[in-house]
Every structure is written in C-alpha cells, then in structure tokens.
CSV table of C-alpha atoms and ligand atoms in Angstrom, one decimal:
chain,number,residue,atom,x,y,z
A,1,UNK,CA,121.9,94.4,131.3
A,2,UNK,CA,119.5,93.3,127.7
A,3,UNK,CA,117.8,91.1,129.6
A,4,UNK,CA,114.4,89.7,128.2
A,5,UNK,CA,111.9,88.5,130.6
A,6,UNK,CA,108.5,86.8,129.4
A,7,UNK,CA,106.3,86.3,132.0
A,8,UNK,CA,103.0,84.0,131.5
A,9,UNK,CA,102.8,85.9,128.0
A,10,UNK,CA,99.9,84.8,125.9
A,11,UNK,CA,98.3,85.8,122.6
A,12,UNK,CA,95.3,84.8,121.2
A,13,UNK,CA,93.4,85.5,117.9
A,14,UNK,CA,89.7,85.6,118.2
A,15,UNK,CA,88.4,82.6,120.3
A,16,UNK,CA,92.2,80.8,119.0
A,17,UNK,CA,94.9,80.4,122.1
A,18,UNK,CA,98.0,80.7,119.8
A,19,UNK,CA,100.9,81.5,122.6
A,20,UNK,CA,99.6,79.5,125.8
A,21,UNK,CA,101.8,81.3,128.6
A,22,UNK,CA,105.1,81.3,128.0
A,23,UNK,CA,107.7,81.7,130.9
A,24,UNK,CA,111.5,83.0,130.6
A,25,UNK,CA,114.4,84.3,130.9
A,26,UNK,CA,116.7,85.5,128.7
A,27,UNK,CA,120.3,86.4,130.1
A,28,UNK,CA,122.4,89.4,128.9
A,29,UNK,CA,124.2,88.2,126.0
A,30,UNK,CA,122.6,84.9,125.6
A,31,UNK,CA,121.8,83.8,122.3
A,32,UNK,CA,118.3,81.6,122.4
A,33,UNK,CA,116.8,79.6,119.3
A,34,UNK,CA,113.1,78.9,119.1
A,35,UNK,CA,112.3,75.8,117.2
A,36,UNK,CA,108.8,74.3,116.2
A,37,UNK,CA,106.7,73.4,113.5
A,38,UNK,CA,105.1,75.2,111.2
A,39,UNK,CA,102.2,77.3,113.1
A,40,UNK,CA,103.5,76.5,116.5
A,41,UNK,CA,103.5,80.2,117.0
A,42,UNK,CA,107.4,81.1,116.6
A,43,UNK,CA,107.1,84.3,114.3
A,44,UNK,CA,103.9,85.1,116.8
A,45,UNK,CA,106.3,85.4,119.9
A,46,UNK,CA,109.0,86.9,118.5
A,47,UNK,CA,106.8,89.7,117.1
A,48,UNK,CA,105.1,90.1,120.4
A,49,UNK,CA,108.6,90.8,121.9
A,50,UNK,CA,109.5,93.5,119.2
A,51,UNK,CA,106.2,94.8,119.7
A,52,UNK,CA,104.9,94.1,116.1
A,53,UNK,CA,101.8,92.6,117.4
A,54,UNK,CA,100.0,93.3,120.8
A,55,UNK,CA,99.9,90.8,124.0
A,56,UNK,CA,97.2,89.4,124.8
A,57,UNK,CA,98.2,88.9,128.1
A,58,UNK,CA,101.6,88.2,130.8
A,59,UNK,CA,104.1,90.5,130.5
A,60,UNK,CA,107.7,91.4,128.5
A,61,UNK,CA,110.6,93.4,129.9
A,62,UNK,CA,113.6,94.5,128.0
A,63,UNK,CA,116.5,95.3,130.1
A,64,UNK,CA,113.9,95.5,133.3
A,65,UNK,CA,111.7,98.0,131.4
A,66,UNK,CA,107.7,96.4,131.3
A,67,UNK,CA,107.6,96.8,127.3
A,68,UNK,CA,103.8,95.8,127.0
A,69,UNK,CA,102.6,98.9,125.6
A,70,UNK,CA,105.8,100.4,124.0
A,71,UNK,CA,106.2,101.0,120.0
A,72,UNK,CA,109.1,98.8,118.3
A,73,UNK,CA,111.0,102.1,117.7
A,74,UNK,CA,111.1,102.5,121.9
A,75,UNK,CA,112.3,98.9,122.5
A,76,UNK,CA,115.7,99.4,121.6
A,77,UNK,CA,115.4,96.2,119.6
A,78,UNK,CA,116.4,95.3,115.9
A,79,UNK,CA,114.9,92.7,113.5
A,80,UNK,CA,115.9,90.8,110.7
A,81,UNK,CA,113.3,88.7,108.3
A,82,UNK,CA,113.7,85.7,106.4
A,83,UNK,CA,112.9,88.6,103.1
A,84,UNK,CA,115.5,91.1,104.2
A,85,UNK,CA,112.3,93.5,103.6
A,86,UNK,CA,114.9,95.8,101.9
A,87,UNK,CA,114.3,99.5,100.4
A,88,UNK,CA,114.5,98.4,97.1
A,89,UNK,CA,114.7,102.4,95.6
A,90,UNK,CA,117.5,103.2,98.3
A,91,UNK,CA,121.1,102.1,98.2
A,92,UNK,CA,123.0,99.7,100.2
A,93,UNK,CA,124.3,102.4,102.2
A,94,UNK,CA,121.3,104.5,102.5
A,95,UNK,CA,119.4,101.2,103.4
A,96,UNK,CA,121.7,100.6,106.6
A,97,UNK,CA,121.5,104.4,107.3
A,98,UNK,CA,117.8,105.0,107.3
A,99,UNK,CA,116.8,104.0,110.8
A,100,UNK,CA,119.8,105.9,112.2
A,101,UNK,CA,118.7,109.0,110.2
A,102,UNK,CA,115.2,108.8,111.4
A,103,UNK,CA,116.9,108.6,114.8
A,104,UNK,CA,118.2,112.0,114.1
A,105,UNK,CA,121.8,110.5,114.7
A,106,UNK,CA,124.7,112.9,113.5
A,107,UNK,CA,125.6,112.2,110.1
A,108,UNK,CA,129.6,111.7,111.4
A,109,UNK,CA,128.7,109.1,113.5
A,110,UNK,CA,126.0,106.9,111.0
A,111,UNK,CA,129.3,107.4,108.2
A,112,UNK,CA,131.4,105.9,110.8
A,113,UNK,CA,128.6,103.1,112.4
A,114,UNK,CA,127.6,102.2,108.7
A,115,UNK,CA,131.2,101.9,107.7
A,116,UNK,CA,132.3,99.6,110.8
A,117,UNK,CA,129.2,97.6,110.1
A,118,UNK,CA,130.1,97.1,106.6
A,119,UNK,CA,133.8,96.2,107.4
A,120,UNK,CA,132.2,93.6,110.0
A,121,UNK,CA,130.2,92.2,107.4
A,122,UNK,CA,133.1,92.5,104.7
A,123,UNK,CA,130.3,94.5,102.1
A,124,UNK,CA,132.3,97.8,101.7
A,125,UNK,CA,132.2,97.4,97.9
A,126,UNK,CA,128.5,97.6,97.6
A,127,UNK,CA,127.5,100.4,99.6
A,128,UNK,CA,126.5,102.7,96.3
A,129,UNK,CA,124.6,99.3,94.7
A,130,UNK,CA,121.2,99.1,95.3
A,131,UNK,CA,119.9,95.8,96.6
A,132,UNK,CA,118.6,94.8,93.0
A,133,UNK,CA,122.1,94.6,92.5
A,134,UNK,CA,123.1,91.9,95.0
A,135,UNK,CA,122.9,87.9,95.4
A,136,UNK,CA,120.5,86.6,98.0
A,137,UNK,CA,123.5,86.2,100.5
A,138,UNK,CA,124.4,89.7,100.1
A,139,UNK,CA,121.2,90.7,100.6
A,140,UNK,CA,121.0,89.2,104.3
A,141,UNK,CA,124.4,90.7,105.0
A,142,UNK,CA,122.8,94.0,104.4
A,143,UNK,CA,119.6,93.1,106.2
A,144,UNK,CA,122.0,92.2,109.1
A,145,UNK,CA,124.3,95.4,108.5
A,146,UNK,CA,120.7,97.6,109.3
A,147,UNK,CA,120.2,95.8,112.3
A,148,UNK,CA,124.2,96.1,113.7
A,149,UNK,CA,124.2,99.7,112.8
A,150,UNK,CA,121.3,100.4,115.1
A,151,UNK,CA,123.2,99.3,118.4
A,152,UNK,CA,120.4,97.5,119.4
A,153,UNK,CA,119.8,95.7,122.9
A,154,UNK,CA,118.4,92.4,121.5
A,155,UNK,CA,118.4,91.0,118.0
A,156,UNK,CA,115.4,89.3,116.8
A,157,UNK,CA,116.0,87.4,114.1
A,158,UNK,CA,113.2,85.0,112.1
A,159,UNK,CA,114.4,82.4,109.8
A,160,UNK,CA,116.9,84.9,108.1
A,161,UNK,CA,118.3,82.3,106.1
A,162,UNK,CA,115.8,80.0,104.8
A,163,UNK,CA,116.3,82.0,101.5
A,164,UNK,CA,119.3,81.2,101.1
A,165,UNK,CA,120.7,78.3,99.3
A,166,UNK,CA,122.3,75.0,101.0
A,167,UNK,CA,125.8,76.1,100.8
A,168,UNK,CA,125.2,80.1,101.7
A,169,UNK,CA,123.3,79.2,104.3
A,170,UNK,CA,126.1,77.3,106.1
A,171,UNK,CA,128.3,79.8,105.4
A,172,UNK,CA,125.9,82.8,107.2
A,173,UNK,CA,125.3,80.9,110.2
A,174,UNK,CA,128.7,80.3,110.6
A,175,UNK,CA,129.1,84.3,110.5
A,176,UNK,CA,125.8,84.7,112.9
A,177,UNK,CA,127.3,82.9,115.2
A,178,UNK,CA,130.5,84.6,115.5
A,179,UNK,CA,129.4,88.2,115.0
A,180,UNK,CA,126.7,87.3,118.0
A,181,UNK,CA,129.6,86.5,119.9
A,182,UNK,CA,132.0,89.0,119.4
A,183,UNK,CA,128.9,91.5,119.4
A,184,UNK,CA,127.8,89.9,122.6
A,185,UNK,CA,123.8,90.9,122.2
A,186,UNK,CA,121.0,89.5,123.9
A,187,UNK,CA,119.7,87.1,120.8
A,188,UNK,CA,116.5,85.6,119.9
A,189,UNK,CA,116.4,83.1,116.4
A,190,UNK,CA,113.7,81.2,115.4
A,191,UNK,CA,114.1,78.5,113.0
A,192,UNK,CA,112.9,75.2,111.7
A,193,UNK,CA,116.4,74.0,110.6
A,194,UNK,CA,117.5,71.2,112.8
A,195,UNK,CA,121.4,71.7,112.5
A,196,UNK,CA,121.1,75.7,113.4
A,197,UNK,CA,118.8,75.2,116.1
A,198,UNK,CA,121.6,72.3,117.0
A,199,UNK,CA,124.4,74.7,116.2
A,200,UNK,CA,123.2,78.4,117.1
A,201,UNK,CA,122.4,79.0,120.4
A,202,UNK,CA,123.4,78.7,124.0
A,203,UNK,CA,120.0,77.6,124.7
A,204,UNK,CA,117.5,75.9,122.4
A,205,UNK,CA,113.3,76.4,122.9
A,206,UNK,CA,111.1,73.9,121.4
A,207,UNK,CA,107.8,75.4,120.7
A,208,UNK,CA,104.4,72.9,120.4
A,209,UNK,CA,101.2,74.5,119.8
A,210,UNK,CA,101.8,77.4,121.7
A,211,UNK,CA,103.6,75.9,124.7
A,212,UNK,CA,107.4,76.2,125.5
A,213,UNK,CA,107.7,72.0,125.4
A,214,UNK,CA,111.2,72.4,126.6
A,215,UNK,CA,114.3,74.8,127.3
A,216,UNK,CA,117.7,73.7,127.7
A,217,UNK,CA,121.0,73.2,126.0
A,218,UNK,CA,120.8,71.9,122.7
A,219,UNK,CA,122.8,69.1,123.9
A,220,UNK,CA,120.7,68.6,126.8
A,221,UNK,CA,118.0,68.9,124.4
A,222,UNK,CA,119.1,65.8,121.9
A,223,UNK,CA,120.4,63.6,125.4
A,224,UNK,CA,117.3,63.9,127.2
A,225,UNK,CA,114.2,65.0,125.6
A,226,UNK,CA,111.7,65.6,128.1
A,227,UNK,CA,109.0,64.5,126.4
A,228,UNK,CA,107.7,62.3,123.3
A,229,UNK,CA,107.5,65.5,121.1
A,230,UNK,CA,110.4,67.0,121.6
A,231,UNK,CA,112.4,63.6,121.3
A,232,UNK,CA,110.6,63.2,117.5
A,233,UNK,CA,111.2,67.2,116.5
A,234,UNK,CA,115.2,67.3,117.5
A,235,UNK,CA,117.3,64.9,115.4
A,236,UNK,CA,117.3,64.0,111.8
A,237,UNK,CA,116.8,61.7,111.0
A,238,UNK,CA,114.2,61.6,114.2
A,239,UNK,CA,114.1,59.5,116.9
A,240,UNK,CA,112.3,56.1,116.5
A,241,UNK,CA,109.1,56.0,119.1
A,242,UNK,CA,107.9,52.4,118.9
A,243,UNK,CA,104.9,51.5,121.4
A,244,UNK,CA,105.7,49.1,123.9
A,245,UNK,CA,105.2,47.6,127.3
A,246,UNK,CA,107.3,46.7,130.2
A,247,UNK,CA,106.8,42.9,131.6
A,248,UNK,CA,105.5,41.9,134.7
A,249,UNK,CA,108.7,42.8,136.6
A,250,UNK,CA,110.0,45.8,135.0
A,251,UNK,CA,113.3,44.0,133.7
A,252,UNK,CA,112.1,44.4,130.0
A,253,UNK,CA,110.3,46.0,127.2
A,254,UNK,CA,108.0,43.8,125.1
A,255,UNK,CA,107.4,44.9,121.6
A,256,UNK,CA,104.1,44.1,120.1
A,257,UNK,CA,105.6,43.2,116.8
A,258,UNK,CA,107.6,40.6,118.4
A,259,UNK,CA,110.9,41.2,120.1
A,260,UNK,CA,112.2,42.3,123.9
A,261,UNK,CA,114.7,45.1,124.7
A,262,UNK,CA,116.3,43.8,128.3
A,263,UNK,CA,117.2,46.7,130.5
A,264,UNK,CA,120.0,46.8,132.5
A,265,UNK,CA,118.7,48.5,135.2
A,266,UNK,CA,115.2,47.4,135.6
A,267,UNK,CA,112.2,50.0,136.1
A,268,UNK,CA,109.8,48.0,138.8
A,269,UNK,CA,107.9,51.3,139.6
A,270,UNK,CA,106.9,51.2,135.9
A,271,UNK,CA,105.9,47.1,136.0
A,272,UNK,CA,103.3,46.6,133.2
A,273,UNK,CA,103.2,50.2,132.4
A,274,UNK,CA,102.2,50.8,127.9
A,275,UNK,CA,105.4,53.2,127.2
A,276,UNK,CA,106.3,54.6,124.1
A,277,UNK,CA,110.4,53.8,123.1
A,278,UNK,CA,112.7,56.2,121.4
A,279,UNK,CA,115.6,55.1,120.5
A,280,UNK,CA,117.8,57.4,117.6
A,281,UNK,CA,118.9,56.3,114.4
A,282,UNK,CA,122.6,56.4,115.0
A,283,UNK,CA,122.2,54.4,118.2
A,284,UNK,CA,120.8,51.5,116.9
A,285,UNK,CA,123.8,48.8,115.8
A,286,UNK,CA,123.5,45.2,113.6
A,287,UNK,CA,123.5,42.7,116.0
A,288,UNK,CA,126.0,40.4,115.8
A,289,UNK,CA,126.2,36.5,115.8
A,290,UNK,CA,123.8,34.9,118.4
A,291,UNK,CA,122.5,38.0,120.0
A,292,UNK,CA,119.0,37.9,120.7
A,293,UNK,CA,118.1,41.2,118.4
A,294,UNK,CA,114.8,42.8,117.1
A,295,UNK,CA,113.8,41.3,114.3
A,296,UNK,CA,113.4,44.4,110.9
A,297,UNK,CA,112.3,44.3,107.6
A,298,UNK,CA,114.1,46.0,105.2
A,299,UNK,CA,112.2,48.1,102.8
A,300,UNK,CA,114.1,51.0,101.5
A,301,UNK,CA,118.4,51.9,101.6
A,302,UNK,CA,119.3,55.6,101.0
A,303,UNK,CA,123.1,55.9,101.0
A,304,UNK,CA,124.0,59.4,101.7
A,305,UNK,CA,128.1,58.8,101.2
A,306,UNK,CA,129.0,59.7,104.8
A,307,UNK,CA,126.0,57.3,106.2
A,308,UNK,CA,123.9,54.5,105.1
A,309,UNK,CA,120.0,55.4,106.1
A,310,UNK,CA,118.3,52.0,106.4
A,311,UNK,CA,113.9,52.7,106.6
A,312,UNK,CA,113.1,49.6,107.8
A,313,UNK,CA,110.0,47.9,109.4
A,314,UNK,CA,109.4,46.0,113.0
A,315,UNK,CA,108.6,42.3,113.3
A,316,UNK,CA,107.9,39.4,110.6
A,317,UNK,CA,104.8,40.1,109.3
A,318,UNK,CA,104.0,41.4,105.6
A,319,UNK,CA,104.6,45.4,105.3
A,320,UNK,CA,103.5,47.8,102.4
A,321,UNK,CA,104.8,50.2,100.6
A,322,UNK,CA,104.3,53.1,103.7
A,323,UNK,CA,105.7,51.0,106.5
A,324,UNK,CA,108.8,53.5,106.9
A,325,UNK,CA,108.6,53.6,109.7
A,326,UNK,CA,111.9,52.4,112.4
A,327,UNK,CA,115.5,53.8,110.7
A,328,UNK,CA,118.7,52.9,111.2
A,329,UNK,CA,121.7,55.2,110.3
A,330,UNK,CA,125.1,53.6,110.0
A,331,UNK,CA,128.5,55.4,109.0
A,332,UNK,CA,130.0,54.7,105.5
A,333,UNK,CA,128.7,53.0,102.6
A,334,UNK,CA,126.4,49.5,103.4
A,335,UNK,CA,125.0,47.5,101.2
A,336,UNK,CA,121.3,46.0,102.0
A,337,UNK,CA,118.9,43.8,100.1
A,338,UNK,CA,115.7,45.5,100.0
A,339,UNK,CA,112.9,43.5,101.5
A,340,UNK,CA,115.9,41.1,103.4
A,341,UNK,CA,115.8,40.7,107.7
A,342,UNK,CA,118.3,41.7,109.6
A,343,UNK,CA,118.5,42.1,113.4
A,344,UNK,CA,119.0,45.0,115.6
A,345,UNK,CA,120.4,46.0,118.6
A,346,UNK,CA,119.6,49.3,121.0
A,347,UNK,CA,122.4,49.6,123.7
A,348,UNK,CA,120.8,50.4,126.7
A,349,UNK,CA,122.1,53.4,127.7
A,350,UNK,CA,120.4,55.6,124.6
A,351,UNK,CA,117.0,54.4,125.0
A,352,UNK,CA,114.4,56.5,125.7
A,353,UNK,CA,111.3,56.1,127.6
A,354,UNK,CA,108.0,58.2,127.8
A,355,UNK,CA,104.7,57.2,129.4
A,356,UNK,CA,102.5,56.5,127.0
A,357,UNK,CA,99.5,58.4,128.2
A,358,UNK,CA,101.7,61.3,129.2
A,359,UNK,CA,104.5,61.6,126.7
A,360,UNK,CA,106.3,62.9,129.6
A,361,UNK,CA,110.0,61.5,130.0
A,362,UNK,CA,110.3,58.5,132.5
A,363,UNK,CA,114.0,57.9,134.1
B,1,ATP,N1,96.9,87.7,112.1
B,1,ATP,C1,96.5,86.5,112.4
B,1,ATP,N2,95.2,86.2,112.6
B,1,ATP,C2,94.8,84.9,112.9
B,1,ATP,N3,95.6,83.9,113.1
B,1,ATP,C3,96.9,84.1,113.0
B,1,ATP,C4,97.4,85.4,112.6
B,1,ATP,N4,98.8,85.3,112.6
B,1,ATP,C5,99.1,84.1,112.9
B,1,ATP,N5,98.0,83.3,113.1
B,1,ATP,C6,98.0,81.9,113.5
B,1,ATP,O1,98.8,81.7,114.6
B,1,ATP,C7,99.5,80.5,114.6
B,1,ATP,C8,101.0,80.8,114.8
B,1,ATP,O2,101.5,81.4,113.7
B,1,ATP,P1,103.0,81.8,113.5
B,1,ATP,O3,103.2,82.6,112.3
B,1,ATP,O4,103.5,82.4,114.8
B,1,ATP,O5,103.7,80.4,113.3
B,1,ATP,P2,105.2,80.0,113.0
B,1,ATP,O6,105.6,79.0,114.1
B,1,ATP,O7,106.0,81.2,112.8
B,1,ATP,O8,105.1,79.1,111.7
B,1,ATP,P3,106.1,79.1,110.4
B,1,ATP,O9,107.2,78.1,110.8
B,1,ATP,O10,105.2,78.5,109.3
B,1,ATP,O11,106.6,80.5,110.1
B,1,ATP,C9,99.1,79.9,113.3
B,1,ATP,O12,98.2,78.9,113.5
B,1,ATP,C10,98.6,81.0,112.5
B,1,ATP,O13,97.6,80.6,111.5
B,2,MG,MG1,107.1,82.0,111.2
C-alpha cells in the first residue's frame, strides 16, 4: 500500500515559516494536485516528500515507513520537473536506463522495462536520439519514461508541462491522466493551471502561504469553497467577491454601491453581519424585463467565440479606467456597448457567502 502520510509537516527557512503544518493523507493509488500561487510553498512540499530538502518538522511516511531522514534514492519515489533535467550527453535510451543501472538492475530486465515504457509512451523511435534531438513534448515523454521505468511507489510530479505549448500541453495531460490510471500509482502534481488542477486529480489541495486552505474534490472544490481564498484561486475567470451586508432581518444582502440580492432562504443568525459575496461569472444572468437587478457599468467586452466575457463595474457612479472589477461570462457571441448599463441577476442558489472578518464559508 504507497500510502503518503504528512503529519503536522513544517519547513522553515531562517526565521521564514514557509510550510505551516500540513496534515494528510494520501490513499494508495490516489492521484492529488497541489495548487497555489506563486511562493505558496508547492515545489517546497513536494521536495520535502522526495526528500530533496530536509523537514523542519512533523513527519512523512511512504507506504508506513517514517521517511524523515531517508535519501531520495531510499524512498522508492520518482520525480519529474517542469525542465525534464535531461542528460543531455546520454541518449534517450541511456537517459531512461541510468537510474536502473545505478540500481544494479540486470541489463535483461532494464531492456525489457525501458522498452515497455517506451511502448507506453509511444517513443520507440527515438531511443538512439539524444534529447537535443527532440521537441519539447518529446522531451517530457522521456522525462516521464525515466520515472515509469523505475517502478516507483509515488510519482512526484512539478509543473511538468508548463513548458509546453497550449496545444501539447492539453494533449500530455490527457496522457498523465490515463497512464496514472492504468499505472495506478500513488500521485502527487503541483500546478498553477486551473483546468489541470480542475481536470487531474481525484483530489485537489489548495495551498495559501504555507497552509493546506482546503482539500477536497475538485468539484467539491469549485461548489463550495470553504473560504474567500480559495473561492477567488479556483475558477477562471474567478469568482466575483463583492463586500456587502445583510439587512436588519437577514432576508437580504445590501450592496454598498446600490442594489439588494434577496435570499430565498433567509440567514437571521447572520442579521447585520459585513459579508463578503461571491458569486461566479457563469452564474450571473441579464435580468430580464421588470426584474429588480443589480445595476453594472459596462467597461470592457472580450468575446472569446465560445463565450462573451463582460468586465463590468457595480453601481451608477463614474468608474475609471481600472474598475474591472465584477465579470459576467455568457455563452456565444453578445454584443455590448462599452460604457452602456445593464442589469444583473445572481440566482440564489450559486451565491456565496464568507464572513468578512473570517473569510471562512457561512452556509
Ligand atoms: N532555499 C531557499 N531559501 C530561502 N527561501 C526559500 C528557499 N526555497 C524556497 N524559498 C521560499 O519559500 C517559499 C516557497 O517557495 P516554493 O518554491 O515552494 O514556491 P512555489 O509554490 O513552488 O512557487 P512557484 O509557483 O513560483 O513555483 C517562497 O517564498 C520562496 O522564496
Ligand atoms: Mg514551484
């Protein structure tokens, strides 16, 4: 059983906290994806769990083993970099076969693992060119051929495509997921891409300064984000968070540029309570006729083909040039005057609502 267990693990450079305890479990053959900003501390943890940089405190197993103090090469681990950190003098082959050979593997059996591996990964042809020889995408396959070949318990893998152009990428993460599937090992991805963090794994982490801000489904994820940063990181466009305040009863949300959301179900425990509002792009709708909407500005219209982005600002008043800041996404080709009105509507059921003070999710 690969299981990965984390247990309060922390790291810190200097006097600088970088990983502030995180907790968890990874299952045998699950597939997780850690997502955060840049300098969250994503590379940080999943080198501490290959053992590429020390702990500064908690504690990792590896199929129940307390890895703390063992080398890489004993963690029965494999890693793949967003560089493919190649060997640029060797060739394809002897690139997938040098970790094997170190290993002191027979050379029968590191003919037959690198041949499977480069079956699996359809680069038979290229085994005798060296990687100087290759396209970026072929470059990762091989990167991901070394790591197959080893057998490993877990694959690490940090933003192995972000090299990799738009198209190539789509393509490779398509083949990630299916080869960790049919492969069936323990997997840990970090990325910044919203669709493979949406896309990749069984279970998504978002990572905020250090802190595990949430783990669940991706889905789960997207549907209810438990707090105000994790409801602005997933989603792109991201989620509108507009301040506002609940009235005297709880029944609805008055904006401070002008404008009430009613609630269906009203929220007296929360009566008077500052909240912030998060509503997605694709949920918010035109309102029609003589519905009471929220007032917008319209100040720019990006039409994508498949959607309409509308950036648009709340209220009456006079905007600038920066005042981005509420968009609306809407399917097909529209048509908007910039600097028009129009009114909006946010159906109930996909707001979102987070204490203001807290961030935290309120239900
Ligand atoms: N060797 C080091 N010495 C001091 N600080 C470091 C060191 N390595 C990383 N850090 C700091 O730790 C924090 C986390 O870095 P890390 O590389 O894990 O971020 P990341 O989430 O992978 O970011 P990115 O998305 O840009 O790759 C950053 O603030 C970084 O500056
Ligand atoms: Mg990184």
């Amino acid at each position: 059983m690969a299981q990965v267990l984390l247990s309060n693990v922390r790291k810190s450079y200097g006097d600088v906290e970088v990983i502030k305890g995180v907790d968890w479990q990874i299952n045998d053959g699950e597939f997780v994806v850690i997502v955060g900003p840049s300098g969250c501390g994503k590379s940080t943890l999943l080198r501490m769990i290959a053992g590429l940089e020390t702990i500064s405190g908690g504690e990792i197993s590896i199929k129940g083993t307390v890895v703390n103090k063992l080398e890489p090469s004993e963690r029965d681990i494999a890693m793949v970099f967003q560089n493919y950190a190649l060997y640029p003098h060797m060739s394809v082959y002897q690139n997938m076969a040098y970790g094997l050979k170190i290993k002191k593997i027979p050379k029968e059996e590191i003919e037959e693992r690198v041949q499977k591996a480069a079956e699996i990964l359809e680069i038979e042809d290229y085994l005798e060119r060296s990687p100087r020889q290759l396209s970026g995408g072929q470059r990762q396959r091989v990167a991901m051929g070394r790591a197959i070949v080893r057998q490993p318990a877990v694959f690490l893998f940090d933003e192995p495509l972000s090299n990799l152009d738009a198209k190539l990428r789509v393509q490779m993460r398509l083949e990630i997921k299916k080869l960790q599937e049919n492969l069936g090992i323990t997997s840990v991805y970090v990325t910044h891409d919203q669709v493979e963090a949406m896309t990749l794994g069984h279970r998504l982490a978002v990572l905020n300064e250090g802190v595990v801000e949430q783990l669940g489904t991706p889905i789960e994820i997207y549907e209810k984000p438990q707090t105000v940063f994790v409801a602005g990181f997933i989603g792109s466009p991201s989620m509108n968070l507009i301040n506002g305040k609940l009235d005297d009863e709880g029944n609805s949300i008055v904006l401070p540029e002008g404008g009430t959301v009613k609630l269906s179900k009203g929220k007296k425990q929360y009566k008077g309570q500052e909240i912030t509002l998060g509503i997605r792009p694709e949920h918010v709708t035109l309102a029609k006729g003589k519905e009471n909407g929220i007032e917008v500005k319209i100040s720019v219209v990006e039409q994508l083909g498949a959607d309409t982005l509308v950036h648009c600002t709340l209220g009456k008043g006079e905007t600038k040039i920066s005042d981005t800041g509420f968009v609306v996404r809407l399917s097909g080709i529209k048509t908007f005057e910039e600097g028009s009105f129009m009114s909006l509507n946010f159906a109930d059921k996909h707001l979102h609502m987070f204490d203001a003070k807290t961030g935290k999710r309120i239900e």
